């Protein structure tokens, strides 16, 4: 017995305090953040962010906004707004997600009083996901229609065409003089879109949806199946899909650009696209349009950036990634403008009309103008297929982000129940959103899509982003937030980011919000004007996301104890378990605040595991020393 006791004394025993929950067996192991999942490769996160930001808007929104707001001169306010609003807010969202490893709902442990911001974000993303997948369904419809030797929107004379249909090819072949009332005619591609694809003549308006278009319904079902299969295993599956969907569009875009600039009249369109009109810079509208383009093209406020960053390792260099993605997105938009307007210049010369009569914004460019341009090219089905395949891959990346945001947000709220059943829960969400989107497959579905597009992510999204910026910098505190970033990256954000977060970004977004309210215009689709009840429904849709913020505040206050002011103070402070999800990353004020934490200094866990102190541990020591010095100063 004495010999056995001596052997036990000689055997090195790891102190219980130095054992992290992640190295233990039993129930604590199931609480580890590893169960949540992480990116499986270094490029997964970067490509996912690029795919999320570079979407359909780069193709059909940026080029149109550029040429209507000063051409090449528009790039000046565009890049200024990118520096003031785009890059700083982008970096803020990535920092919040990576530091906490939490989704858009659970991340508000940073200040439970404002959890309603996360609720509003999820409502916005859910509404956008419904109609965004319908646009992908339209793309699939055209993709399948391109698999033919003769594009169906190439000629008049089909059952869906009217007497107003005018085929430019017939006129050009017969050397016929164009009729005087050419403005009253309709192209075959436009009638194919409105009368065959949408069958909008079967509906009198938004209150009369008509019958379901079963071919569109099947395309919508297929698009939801594709999305579900790609997010089936969370970021482990979608992170691999983006290696194709985020890179292949660039190959097609370059092919379309090379083909476009070699067409006769291409430079006419490019010159029209980029000719600088510096007098436009004196108009506030141009600066607002530039800010809006940055705001929506980068996808800030939708929770996708925060969700993607939450699956990073704690020391991922998101500072570098921020500049790669934001500048890459801007360059892609400009490149898409060259590809689009080179073809529109050719189309303008073929039709004998000015470029500004050819160019359109929104879905009209993707489903009417560009398909018509494809019919003028040799091997038109091939180029049409490439164009719509590019749109498909661009759209799917963004839809992956929307769905991952919703699923991650809810599973982080109920991890013990939903995380083991994430695949089933994702299926439930997809089925639910598909059923809600069935109204969009009816003959009047386009009216509902326009209403959702105009109001689901309008002023409500701006309110969410402005509130987020103010809460992080004022309630949580700029100094504490910068210290958190120091823990992750090894350095604090410079004066540029601090100035933008504190003043420039919120002030600019506030101006955007006021401008949108003052310049409010009712929704319309072509010549159709929406009825009052539809406008009221749209405004209510936008207000719901805003109302989530006071509703969340009320819930948080009711859960606290004490006087009303004490409840507000307690609810505004970070929760006890706020901070890095892994115990070895928790230093300073975050030490031993993690549920189940056993180590008084997680830094010791690192020393035991890796046999030394890395540069990040040196950073942790510096941060701890700063905190101790501040505490000593406050006590004196």
Coordinates of C-alpha atoms in Angstrom, one line a residue:
X1 CA 0.0 0.0 0.0
X2 CA 2.8 2.4 0.9
X3 CA 4.6 1.6 -2.5
X4 CA 1.4 2.2 -4.5
X5 CA 0.8 5.5 -2.6
X6 CA 4.4 6.6 -3.4
X7 CA 3.9 5.8 -7.2
X8 CA 0.7 7.9 -7.2
X9 CA 2.6 10.8 -5.6
X10 CA 5.4 10.5 -8.3
X11 CA 2.9 10.4 -11.2
X12 CA 2.2 13.9 -12.6
X13 CA -1.4 14.9 -12.1
X14 CA -3.0 17.5 -14.3
X15 CA -4.7 19.9 -11.9
X16 CA -8.4 19.9 -12.3
X17 CA -8.3 23.7 -12.8
X18 CA -6.3 23.3 -16.0
X19 CA -8.8 21.0 -17.7
X20 CA -11.1 22.7 -20.1
X21 CA -14.6 21.4 -20.7
X22 CA -13.7 20.5 -24.3
X23 CA -11.2 17.9 -23.0
X24 CA -13.6 16.1 -20.8
X25 CA -16.0 13.3 -21.5
X26 CA -19.6 13.1 -20.5
X27 CA -22.3 15.7 -20.7
X28 CA -20.0 18.7 -20.8
X29 CA -18.5 17.5 -24.1
X30 CA -21.9 17.9 -25.7
X31 CA -21.9 21.6 -24.7
X32 CA -18.7 22.4 -26.7
X33 CA -18.9 24.9 -29.5
X34 CA -17.4 22.2 -31.9
X35 CA -20.9 20.7 -32.1
X36 CA -22.0 23.9 -33.8
X37 CA -19.7 23.3 -36.7
X38 CA -17.0 25.4 -38.4
X39 CA -15.7 26.1 -41.9
X40 CA -13.8 23.1 -43.1
X41 CA -11.3 25.1 -45.3
X42 CA -9.5 28.4 -45.2
X43 CA -11.3 29.7 -48.3
X44 CA -14.8 28.6 -47.3
X45 CA -15.6 31.8 -45.4
X46 CA -14.0 34.2 -47.9
X47 CA -15.8 32.6 -50.9
X48 CA -19.1 32.5 -49.0
X49 CA -18.9 36.2 -48.3
X50 CA -18.0 37.0 -51.9
X51 CA -20.9 34.8 -53.1
X52 CA -23.3 36.5 -50.6
X53 CA -22.3 40.0 -51.6
X54 CA -21.9 39.5 -55.3
X55 CA -25.5 38.8 -56.4
X56 CA -28.2 39.6 -58.9
X57 CA -28.1 43.3 -58.0
X58 CA -24.5 43.6 -59.4
X59 CA -25.9 42.7 -62.8
X60 CA -29.2 44.5 -63.0
X61 CA -29.0 47.3 -60.5
X62 CA -25.5 48.9 -60.4
X63 CA -25.1 49.5 -64.2
X64 CA -28.5 51.2 -64.4
X65 CA -27.9 53.4 -61.3
X66 CA -24.5 54.4 -62.7
X67 CA -25.6 55.7 -66.0
X68 CA -28.7 57.5 -64.6
X69 CA -26.6 59.2 -61.9
X70 CA -23.7 60.7 -63.8
X71 CA -22.1 57.8 -65.6
X72 CA -18.4 57.6 -64.7
X73 CA -18.8 60.5 -62.2
X74 CA -21.1 58.2 -60.1
X75 CA -18.0 56.2 -59.1
X76 CA -16.8 59.1 -57.0
X77 CA -19.7 59.1 -54.5
X78 CA -19.9 55.3 -54.9
X79 CA -16.4 54.8 -53.5
X80 CA -16.8 57.5 -50.9
X81 CA -19.9 55.9 -49.5
X82 CA -18.1 52.5 -49.7
X83 CA -15.5 54.0 -47.4
X84 CA -17.9 55.7 -45.0
X85 CA -20.7 53.1 -44.7
X86 CA -19.8 49.9 -46.5
X87 CA -16.4 48.8 -45.2
X88 CA -16.9 49.9 -41.5
X89 CA -20.3 48.3 -41.0
X90 CA -19.1 45.2 -42.9
X91 CA -16.2 44.9 -40.5
X92 CA -18.4 45.5 -37.5
X93 CA -20.7 42.6 -38.4
X94 CA -17.9 40.2 -39.0
X95 CA -16.3 41.2 -35.7
X96 CA -19.5 40.6 -33.7
X97 CA -20.0 37.2 -35.3
X98 CA -16.5 35.9 -35.0
X99 CA -15.9 37.2 -31.4
X100 CA -19.0 35.5 -30.0
X101 CA -19.5 32.5 -32.4
X102 CA -23.2 33.2 -32.2
X103 CA -26.0 33.9 -34.8
X104 CA -28.0 37.1 -35.2
X105 CA -30.4 36.3 -32.3
X106 CA -28.0 34.9 -29.7
X107 CA -25.3 37.5 -30.4
X108 CA -27.5 40.0 -28.5
X109 CA -26.1 38.6 -25.2
X110 CA -24.0 41.6 -25.8
X111 CA -27.0 43.7 -24.6
X112 CA -30.2 41.6 -24.1
X113 CA -32.2 44.9 -24.0
X114 CA -31.8 45.1 -27.8
X115 CA -32.5 41.5 -28.7
X116 CA -35.4 42.8 -30.8
X117 CA -32.8 43.9 -33.4
X118 CA -32.0 40.2 -34.0
X119 CA -35.7 39.4 -34.2
X120 CA -36.3 42.2 -36.7
X121 CA -33.3 40.9 -38.8
X122 CA -34.8 37.4 -39.0
X123 CA -38.2 38.7 -40.0
X124 CA -36.6 40.8 -42.8
X125 CA -34.4 37.9 -44.0
X126 CA -37.4 35.5 -44.0
X127 CA -39.4 37.8 -46.2
X128 CA -36.5 38.4 -48.6
X129 CA -35.8 34.7 -48.8
X130 CA -39.4 34.1 -50.0
X131 CA -39.3 36.3 -53.0
X132 CA -35.6 35.9 -53.8
X133 CA -36.1 32.2 -54.4
X134 CA -38.9 33.1 -56.8
X135 CA -36.4 35.1 -58.8
X136 CA -34.2 32.1 -58.9
X137 CA -37.2 30.1 -60.1
X138 CA -37.7 32.6 -63.0
X139 CA -34.0 32.1 -63.8
X140 CA -34.4 28.3 -63.9
X141 CA -37.5 28.7 -66.2
X142 CA -35.4 30.7 -68.7
X143 CA -32.4 28.3 -68.3
X144 CA -34.6 25.4 -69.3
X145 CA -36.1 27.4 -72.1
X146 CA -32.7 28.1 -73.5
X147 CA -32.1 24.4 -74.1
X148 CA -33.4 24.6 -77.7
X149 CA -32.1 25.4 -81.1
X150 CA -34.6 28.3 -81.4
X151 CA -35.2 30.6 -78.4
X152 CA -39.0 30.8 -77.8
X153 CA -38.9 34.6 -77.3
X154 CA -37.1 35.1 -80.6
X155 CA -40.1 35.7 -82.9
X156 CA -43.7 36.9 -82.9
X157 CA -46.6 34.6 -84.1
X158 CA -46.9 32.5 -81.0
X159 CA -50.2 32.0 -79.1
X160 CA -49.1 34.5 -76.4
X161 CA -48.2 37.3 -78.8
X162 CA -50.5 40.2 -79.7
X163 CA -50.9 42.5 -82.7
X164 CA -48.5 44.9 -81.0
X165 CA -45.6 42.4 -81.2
X166 CA -42.8 43.7 -83.5
X167 CA -39.9 41.5 -84.6
X168 CA -36.9 43.6 -85.5
X169 CA -35.3 40.7 -87.4
X170 CA -38.2 40.5 -89.9
X171 CA -38.0 44.3 -90.4
X172 CA -34.3 44.3 -90.9
X173 CA -34.3 41.3 -93.3
X174 CA -37.0 42.9 -95.4
X175 CA -35.4 46.4 -95.3
X176 CA -38.8 47.7 -94.2
X177 CA -39.0 51.2 -92.9
X178 CA -39.8 51.2 -89.2
X179 CA -43.3 52.4 -88.4
X180 CA -43.8 55.8 -87.0
X181 CA -45.6 54.5 -83.9
X182 CA -42.7 52.1 -82.9
X183 CA -43.1 53.3 -79.3
X184 CA -46.4 51.6 -79.2
X185 CA -45.0 48.2 -80.2
X186 CA -43.8 45.4 -78.0
X187 CA -40.8 43.1 -78.4
X188 CA -41.2 39.3 -78.6
X189 CA -39.1 38.9 -75.4
X190 CA -41.3 41.3 -73.5
X191 CA -44.5 39.5 -74.4
X192 CA -42.9 36.2 -73.7
X193 CA -42.0 37.4 -70.2
X194 CA -45.3 39.0 -69.3
X195 CA -47.8 37.0 -71.2
X196 CA -46.2 33.5 -71.2
X197 CA -43.9 33.2 -68.2
X198 CA -46.0 35.4 -65.8
X199 CA -49.3 35.1 -67.7
X200 CA -50.1 38.4 -66.1
X201 CA -53.1 39.0 -68.3
X202 CA -54.9 36.5 -66.2
X203 CA -54.9 38.8 -63.2
X204 CA -56.5 42.3 -62.9
X205 CA -54.2 43.3 -60.0
X206 CA -52.7 42.4 -56.6
X207 CA -56.2 41.6 -55.2
X208 CA -56.8 39.1 -58.0
X209 CA -54.0 36.6 -58.0
X210 CA -55.6 34.2 -60.4
X211 CA -54.5 30.6 -61.0
X212 CA -51.2 29.0 -60.0
X213 CA -48.7 28.8 -62.9
X214 CA -47.7 25.2 -62.4
X215 CA -44.5 25.4 -64.5
X216 CA -43.4 28.3 -62.3
X217 CA -44.5 26.4 -59.2
X218 CA -42.3 23.4 -60.2
X219 CA -39.4 25.7 -60.8
X220 CA -39.9 27.2 -57.4
X221 CA -40.0 23.7 -55.8
X222 CA -36.8 22.8 -57.7
X223 CA -35.0 26.0 -56.5
X224 CA -36.0 25.2 -52.8
X225 CA -34.7 21.6 -53.3
X226 CA -31.4 22.8 -54.6
X227 CA -31.1 25.3 -51.7
X228 CA -31.9 22.7 -49.1
X229 CA -29.5 20.1 -50.5
X230 CA -26.7 22.7 -50.4
X231 CA -27.4 23.8 -46.8
X232 CA -28.2 20.3 -45.6
X233 CA -25.1 20.0 -43.4
X234 CA -24.8 23.7 -42.7
X235 CA -21.6 25.5 -43.5
X236 CA -19.8 22.1 -44.1
X237 CA -21.9 21.6 -47.2
X238 CA -22.6 25.2 -48.4
X239 CA -18.9 26.0 -47.7
X240 CA -17.9 23.5 -50.4
X241 CA -20.7 24.5 -52.9
X242 CA -19.5 28.1 -53.0
X243 CA -16.1 27.0 -54.4
X244 CA -18.1 26.6 -57.6
X245 CA -21.0 29.1 -57.3
X246 CA -18.8 32.0 -56.2
X247 CA -16.1 31.5 -58.8
X248 CA -17.9 30.2 -61.9
X249 CA -20.0 33.5 -62.4
X250 CA -16.7 35.3 -63.0
X251 CA -15.7 33.0 -65.8
X252 CA -19.1 33.5 -67.5
X253 CA -19.0 37.3 -66.9
X254 CA -15.6 37.5 -68.6
X255 CA -16.9 35.4 -71.5
X256 CA -19.9 37.7 -71.9
X257 CA -17.6 40.8 -71.6
X258 CA -15.3 39.6 -74.3
X259 CA -18.2 38.7 -76.5
X260 CA -19.9 42.0 -75.8
X261 CA -16.9 44.3 -76.5
X262 CA -16.3 42.6 -79.9
X263 CA -19.8 43.4 -81.1
X264 CA -20.5 46.2 -83.5
X265 CA -21.7 49.3 -81.6
X266 CA -20.5 48.0 -78.2
X267 CA -18.4 51.1 -77.5
X268 CA -21.5 53.2 -78.0
X269 CA -23.1 51.5 -75.0
X270 CA -19.9 51.6 -72.9
X271 CA -19.4 55.3 -73.7
X272 CA -23.0 55.9 -72.6
X273 CA -22.4 53.9 -69.4
X274 CA -19.2 55.7 -68.3
X275 CA -19.4 59.2 -69.8
X276 CA -18.9 61.4 -66.7
X277 CA -21.4 64.0 -66.0
X278 CA -19.9 65.9 -63.1
X279 CA -22.8 68.3 -62.7
X280 CA -24.8 65.3 -61.2
X281 CA -22.4 65.4 -58.2
X282 CA -24.1 68.6 -57.0
X283 CA -27.4 66.7 -56.5
X284 CA -28.0 65.0 -53.2
X285 CA -30.0 62.3 -55.0
X286 CA -26.8 60.9 -56.6
X287 CA -25.0 60.6 -53.2
X288 CA -28.1 58.9 -51.7
X289 CA -28.3 56.5 -54.6
X290 CA -24.6 55.6 -54.2
X291 CA -25.1 55.0 -50.5
X292 CA -28.2 52.8 -51.2
X293 CA -26.2 50.8 -53.7
X294 CA -23.4 50.1 -51.2
X295 CA -25.9 49.4 -48.5
X296 CA -27.8 46.7 -50.3
X297 CA -25.0 45.2 -52.5
X298 CA -22.9 44.4 -49.5
X299 CA -25.8 42.8 -47.6
X300 CA -25.2 44.6 -44.3
X301 CA -28.0 44.2 -41.8
X302 CA -29.3 40.9 -43.2
X303 CA -27.4 38.9 -40.7
X304 CA -25.5 36.8 -43.3
X305 CA -22.1 38.3 -42.6
X306 CA -22.5 37.9 -38.9
X307 CA -23.6 34.3 -39.4
X308 CA -20.7 33.4 -41.7
X309 CA -18.2 35.0 -39.3
X310 CA -19.6 33.0 -36.4
X311 CA -18.3 29.8 -37.9
X312 CA -14.7 31.2 -38.1
X313 CA -11.8 30.3 -35.8
X314 CA -11.3 33.0 -33.2
X315 CA -8.2 34.5 -34.8
X316 CA -9.3 34.5 -38.5
X317 CA -8.0 37.7 -40.2
X318 CA -11.4 39.3 -40.9
X319 CA -9.7 42.7 -41.3
X320 CA -8.0 41.5 -44.5
X321 CA -11.1 39.7 -45.6
X322 CA -13.2 42.8 -45.2
X323 CA -11.2 44.7 -47.8
X324 CA -11.0 41.8 -50.2
X325 CA -14.8 41.3 -50.2
X326 CA -15.9 44.9 -50.3
X327 CA -13.5 46.0 -52.9
X328 CA -14.0 42.8 -54.9
X329 CA -17.8 43.4 -54.9
X330 CA -17.3 47.0 -56.2
X331 CA -15.0 45.9 -59.0
X332 CA -17.4 43.1 -60.0
X333 CA -20.3 45.7 -60.2
X334 CA -18.2 47.9 -62.5
X335 CA -17.1 44.8 -64.6
X336 CA -20.8 43.7 -64.9
X337 CA -21.6 47.2 -66.2
X338 CA -19.1 46.8 -69.1
X339 CA -20.6 43.4 -70.0
X340 CA -24.2 44.6 -69.9
X341 CA -23.8 47.9 -71.7
X342 CA -21.5 46.6 -74.4
X343 CA -24.4 44.3 -75.4
X344 CA -27.0 47.1 -75.0
X345 CA -24.8 49.3 -77.3
X346 CA -24.9 46.6 -79.9
X347 CA -28.7 46.2 -79.4
X348 CA -29.1 50.0 -79.7
X349 CA -27.4 50.0 -83.1
X350 CA -29.4 47.0 -84.3
X351 CA -32.7 48.5 -83.4
X352 CA -31.8 52.0 -84.4
X353 CA -32.8 53.6 -81.1
X354 CA -30.8 55.4 -78.4
X355 CA -29.2 53.4 -75.6
X356 CA -31.4 55.0 -72.9
X357 CA -34.5 53.6 -74.6
X358 CA -33.0 50.1 -74.5
X359 CA -31.7 50.1 -70.9
X360 CA -34.0 49.2 -68.1
X361 CA -33.6 48.6 -64.4
X362 CA -34.5 45.6 -62.3
X363 CA -36.0 42.3 -63.6
X364 CA -36.8 43.9 -66.9
X365 CA -33.1 44.0 -67.8
X366 CA -32.6 40.3 -66.9
X367 CA -35.8 38.8 -68.3
X368 CA -36.6 41.2 -71.2
X369 CA -33.8 43.3 -72.6
X370 CA -30.8 40.9 -72.2
X371 CA -32.7 37.9 -73.5
X372 CA -33.8 40.0 -76.5
X373 CA -30.1 40.9 -77.1
X374 CA -29.2 37.3 -77.0
X375 CA -31.5 36.6 -80.0
X376 CA -29.4 39.0 -82.1
X377 CA -26.2 37.0 -81.6
X378 CA -25.0 33.9 -83.4
X379 CA -25.5 30.7 -81.3
X380 CA -28.1 32.6 -79.3
X381 CA -29.2 29.6 -77.2
X382 CA -25.6 29.1 -76.0
X383 CA -25.1 32.7 -74.9
X384 CA -28.6 32.7 -73.3
X385 CA -27.9 29.6 -71.3
X386 CA -24.6 31.0 -70.1
X387 CA -26.2 34.3 -69.0
X388 CA -29.0 32.6 -67.0
X389 CA -26.6 30.0 -65.6
X390 CA -24.5 32.9 -64.3
X391 CA -27.6 34.5 -62.7
X392 CA -28.5 31.1 -61.1
X393 CA -25.1 30.8 -59.4
X394 CA -25.1 34.4 -58.4
X395 CA -28.6 34.1 -56.8
X396 CA -28.0 30.7 -55.1
X397 CA -25.0 32.1 -53.1
X398 CA -27.2 34.9 -51.6
X399 CA -30.0 32.5 -50.9
X400 CA -27.6 30.1 -49.1
X401 CA -26.7 33.0 -46.8
X402 CA -30.3 33.9 -46.1
X403 CA -31.3 30.4 -45.2
X404 CA -28.1 29.8 -43.1
X405 CA -28.9 33.0 -41.2
X406 CA -32.4 31.9 -40.3
X407 CA -31.4 28.3 -39.3
X408 CA -28.3 29.4 -37.4
X409 CA -30.2 32.1 -35.5
X410 CA -32.9 29.8 -34.2
X411 CA -30.7 26.8 -33.5
X412 CA -28.3 29.0 -31.5
X413 CA -31.3 30.0 -29.4
X414 CA -32.3 26.4 -28.7
X415 CA -29.0 24.5 -29.2
X416 CA -29.9 21.4 -27.1
X417 CA -33.1 20.8 -29.0
X418 CA -32.4 21.9 -32.6
X419 CA -28.7 21.5 -33.2
X420 CA -28.8 17.7 -33.3
X421 CA -31.8 18.0 -35.7
X422 CA -30.5 20.8 -37.8
X423 CA -31.1 19.0 -41.1
X424 CA -34.7 18.3 -40.2
X425 CA -35.2 21.8 -39.0
X426 CA -33.7 23.2 -42.2
X427 CA -36.2 21.1 -44.2
X428 CA -39.1 22.5 -42.1
X429 CA -38.0 26.1 -42.8
X430 CA -37.6 25.4 -46.5
X431 CA -41.0 23.8 -46.8
X432 CA -42.6 26.7 -44.8
X433 CA -41.1 29.4 -47.0
X434 CA -42.0 27.5 -50.1
X435 CA -45.6 27.3 -49.1
X436 CA -45.7 31.0 -48.3
X437 CA -44.1 31.7 -51.7
X438 CA -46.8 29.9 -53.6
X439 CA -48.7 33.2 -54.0
X440 CA -45.8 34.4 -56.2
X441 CA -46.4 31.6 -58.7
X442 CA -49.9 32.8 -59.5
X443 CA -50.8 34.9 -62.5
X444 CA -50.7 38.0 -60.3
X445 CA -47.6 36.8 -58.4
X446 CA -45.4 39.6 -59.9
X447 CA -47.5 42.2 -58.0
X448 CA -46.8 40.5 -54.7
X449 CA -43.1 40.1 -55.6
X450 CA -42.8 43.8 -56.3
X451 CA -44.6 44.6 -53.0
X452 CA -42.2 42.3 -51.0
X453 CA -39.2 43.8 -52.9
X454 CA -40.1 47.4 -52.1
X455 CA -41.0 47.0 -48.4
X456 CA -39.5 43.9 -46.8
X457 CA -36.0 45.3 -46.7
X458 CA -36.6 49.0 -47.0
X459 CA -36.7 51.5 -44.1
X460 CA -36.9 48.6 -41.6
X461 CA -33.5 47.3 -42.6
X462 CA -32.0 50.8 -42.2
X463 CA -33.5 51.1 -38.7
X464 CA -32.0 47.8 -37.7
X465 CA -28.5 48.7 -39.0
X466 CA -28.5 52.2 -37.4
X467 CA -29.7 50.7 -34.0
X468 CA -27.0 48.0 -34.2
X469 CA -24.3 50.6 -34.8
X470 CA -25.5 52.8 -31.9
X471 CA -25.9 49.9 -29.4
X472 CA -22.4 48.6 -30.1
X473 CA -20.6 52.0 -29.9
X474 CA -22.7 53.7 -27.2
X475 CA -24.3 51.0 -25.0
X476 CA -21.7 48.3 -25.2
X477 CA -19.0 50.9 -25.6
X478 CA -16.5 51.7 -28.3
X479 CA -13.5 51.0 -26.0
X480 CA -14.7 47.6 -25.0
X481 CA -15.6 46.7 -28.6
X482 CA -12.1 47.7 -29.8
X483 CA -10.6 45.7 -27.0
X484 CA -12.5 42.6 -28.1
X485 CA -11.2 43.1 -31.7
X486 CA -7.7 43.4 -30.2
X487 CA -8.1 40.0 -28.5
X488 CA -9.0 38.4 -31.8
X489 CA -6.7 40.1 -34.3
X490 CA -3.8 41.3 -32.1
X491 CA -4.4 45.0 -32.9
X492 CA -7.1 47.6 -32.3
X493 CA -9.1 49.3 -35.1
X494 CA -7.6 52.7 -36.1
X495 CA -9.1 56.2 -36.0
X496 CA -10.8 55.6 -39.4
X497 CA -13.0 52.8 -38.1
X498 CA -13.7 54.5 -34.8
X499 CA -14.7 57.8 -36.5
X500 CA -17.0 55.9 -38.9
X501 CA -18.6 53.8 -36.2
X502 CA -19.2 56.7 -33.9
X503 CA -20.3 59.4 -36.3
X504 CA -20.0 59.0 -40.0
X505 CA -21.8 55.7 -40.6
X506 CA -24.8 56.3 -38.4
X507 CA -25.2 59.9 -39.6
X508 CA -25.1 58.8 -43.3
X509 CA -27.6 56.0 -42.7
X510 CA -29.9 58.4 -40.8
X511 CA -29.8 60.7 -43.8
X512 CA -30.7 57.7 -46.0
X513 CA -33.6 56.9 -43.8
X514 CA -35.0 60.5 -43.7
X515 CA -34.5 60.8 -47.5
X516 CA -36.5 57.6 -48.1
X517 CA -39.3 58.8 -45.9
X518 CA -39.5 62.3 -47.5
X519 CA -39.2 61.0 -51.1
X520 CA -41.6 58.1 -50.5
X521 CA -43.3 57.0 -53.7
X522 CA -46.1 54.3 -53.9
X523 CA -45.1 51.0 -55.5
X524 CA -45.9 50.4 -59.1
X525 CA -45.3 47.8 -61.8
X526 CA -45.4 49.2 -65.3
X527 CA -48.5 51.2 -65.6
X528 CA -50.2 49.4 -62.7
X529 CA -50.6 51.4 -59.5
X530 CA -51.0 49.5 -56.2
X531 CA -54.3 50.1 -54.3
X532 CA -54.2 51.8 -50.9
X533 CA -54.7 48.6 -48.9
X534 CA -51.7 47.0 -50.6
X535 CA -49.5 50.1 -49.8
X536 CA -50.7 49.9 -46.2
X537 CA -49.8 46.2 -46.1
X538 CA -46.3 47.0 -47.4
X539 CA -45.7 49.8 -44.9
X540 CA -46.9 47.5 -42.1
X541 CA -44.5 44.8 -43.4
X542 CA -41.6 47.3 -42.9
X543 CA -42.9 48.6 -39.6
X544 CA -43.1 45.0 -38.1
X545 CA -39.3 44.6 -38.2
X546 CA -38.9 48.0 -36.5
X547 CA -41.5 47.2 -33.8
X548 CA -39.5 44.1 -32.9
X549 CA -37.0 46.4 -31.2
X550 CA -39.4 47.9 -28.6
X551 CA -41.1 44.5 -28.2
X552 CA -37.7 42.9 -27.4
X553 CA -36.9 45.7 -24.9
X554 CA -40.2 45.1 -23.1
X555 CA -39.5 41.3 -22.9
X556 CA -36.0 42.0 -21.5
X557 CA -37.1 44.5 -18.9
X558 CA -39.9 42.2 -17.7
X559 CA -37.4 39.4 -17.1
X560 CA -35.3 41.5 -14.7
X561 CA -35.9 42.5 -11.1
X562 CA -35.9 45.9 -9.3
X563 CA -37.1 49.3 -10.2
X564 CA -37.7 50.2 -13.8
X565 CA -34.4 52.0 -14.2
X566 CA -32.5 49.2 -12.5
X567 CA -34.2 46.7 -14.9
X568 CA -33.1 48.8 -17.9
X569 CA -29.5 49.0 -16.6
X570 CA -29.3 45.2 -15.9
X571 CA -30.8 44.3 -19.3
X572 CA -28.5 46.6 -21.2
X573 CA -25.3 45.0 -19.7
X574 CA -23.8 41.9 -21.4
X575 CA -24.8 38.6 -20.0
X576 CA -22.5 36.6 -17.8
X577 CA -21.6 34.2 -20.6
X578 CA -20.9 36.9 -23.2
X579 CA -17.5 36.5 -24.8
X580 CA -15.5 34.0 -26.9
X581 CA -17.1 30.6 -27.1
X582 CA -13.9 28.6 -26.4
X583 CA -12.6 28.8 -22.9
X584 CA -8.9 29.2 -23.9
X585 CA -9.8 32.4 -25.8
X586 CA -11.4 34.0 -22.7
X587 CA -9.1 36.4 -21.0
X588 CA -9.4 39.5 -18.8
X589 CA -13.0 40.3 -17.9
X590 CA -14.1 37.1 -19.7
X591 CA -12.2 34.7 -17.5
X592 CA -14.3 32.1 -15.7
X593 CA -17.5 33.7 -17.0
X594 CA -18.3 30.7 -19.4
X595 CA -20.8 28.2 -18.1
X596 CA -18.9 25.2 -16.8
X597 CA -15.6 27.1 -16.8
X598 CA -13.0 25.6 -14.5
X599 CA -9.8 27.4 -15.4
X600 CA -9.0 30.7 -13.6
X601 CA -6.6 31.6 -16.5
X602 CA -7.5 29.9 -19.8
X603 CA -4.1 31.1 -20.9
X604 CA -2.6 28.2 -18.8
X605 CA -4.6 25.8 -20.9
X606 CA -2.8 27.1 -24.0
X607 CA 0.6 26.7 -22.3
X608 CA -0.2 23.1 -21.3
X609 CA -1.5 22.2 -24.8
X610 CA 1.0 23.9 -27.0
X611 CA 4.1 24.1 -24.7
X612 CA 4.6 27.8 -24.9
X613 CA 3.0 31.2 -25.5
X614 CA 2.0 32.3 -29.0
X615 CA 1.6 35.8 -30.3
X616 CA -2.1 35.7 -29.5
X617 CA -1.4 34.8 -25.9
X618 CA 1.0 37.8 -25.7
X619 CA -1.9 39.9 -27.0
X620 CA -4.1 38.4 -24.2
X621 CA -1.5 39.3 -21.6
X622 CA -1.4 42.9 -22.9
X623 CA -5.2 43.2 -22.8
X624 CA -5.3 41.8 -19.3
X625 CA -2.6 44.3 -18.2
X626 CA -4.6 47.2 -19.7
X627 CA -7.7 46.1 -17.8
X628 CA -5.8 45.8 -14.5
X629 CA -4.3 49.3 -14.9
X630 CA -7.7 50.8 -15.7
X631 CA -9.2 49.1 -12.6
X632 CA -6.4 50.5 -10.4
X633 CA -6.9 54.0 -11.8
X634 CA -10.6 53.8 -11.1
X635 CA -10.0 52.8 -7.5
X636 CA -7.6 55.6 -6.8

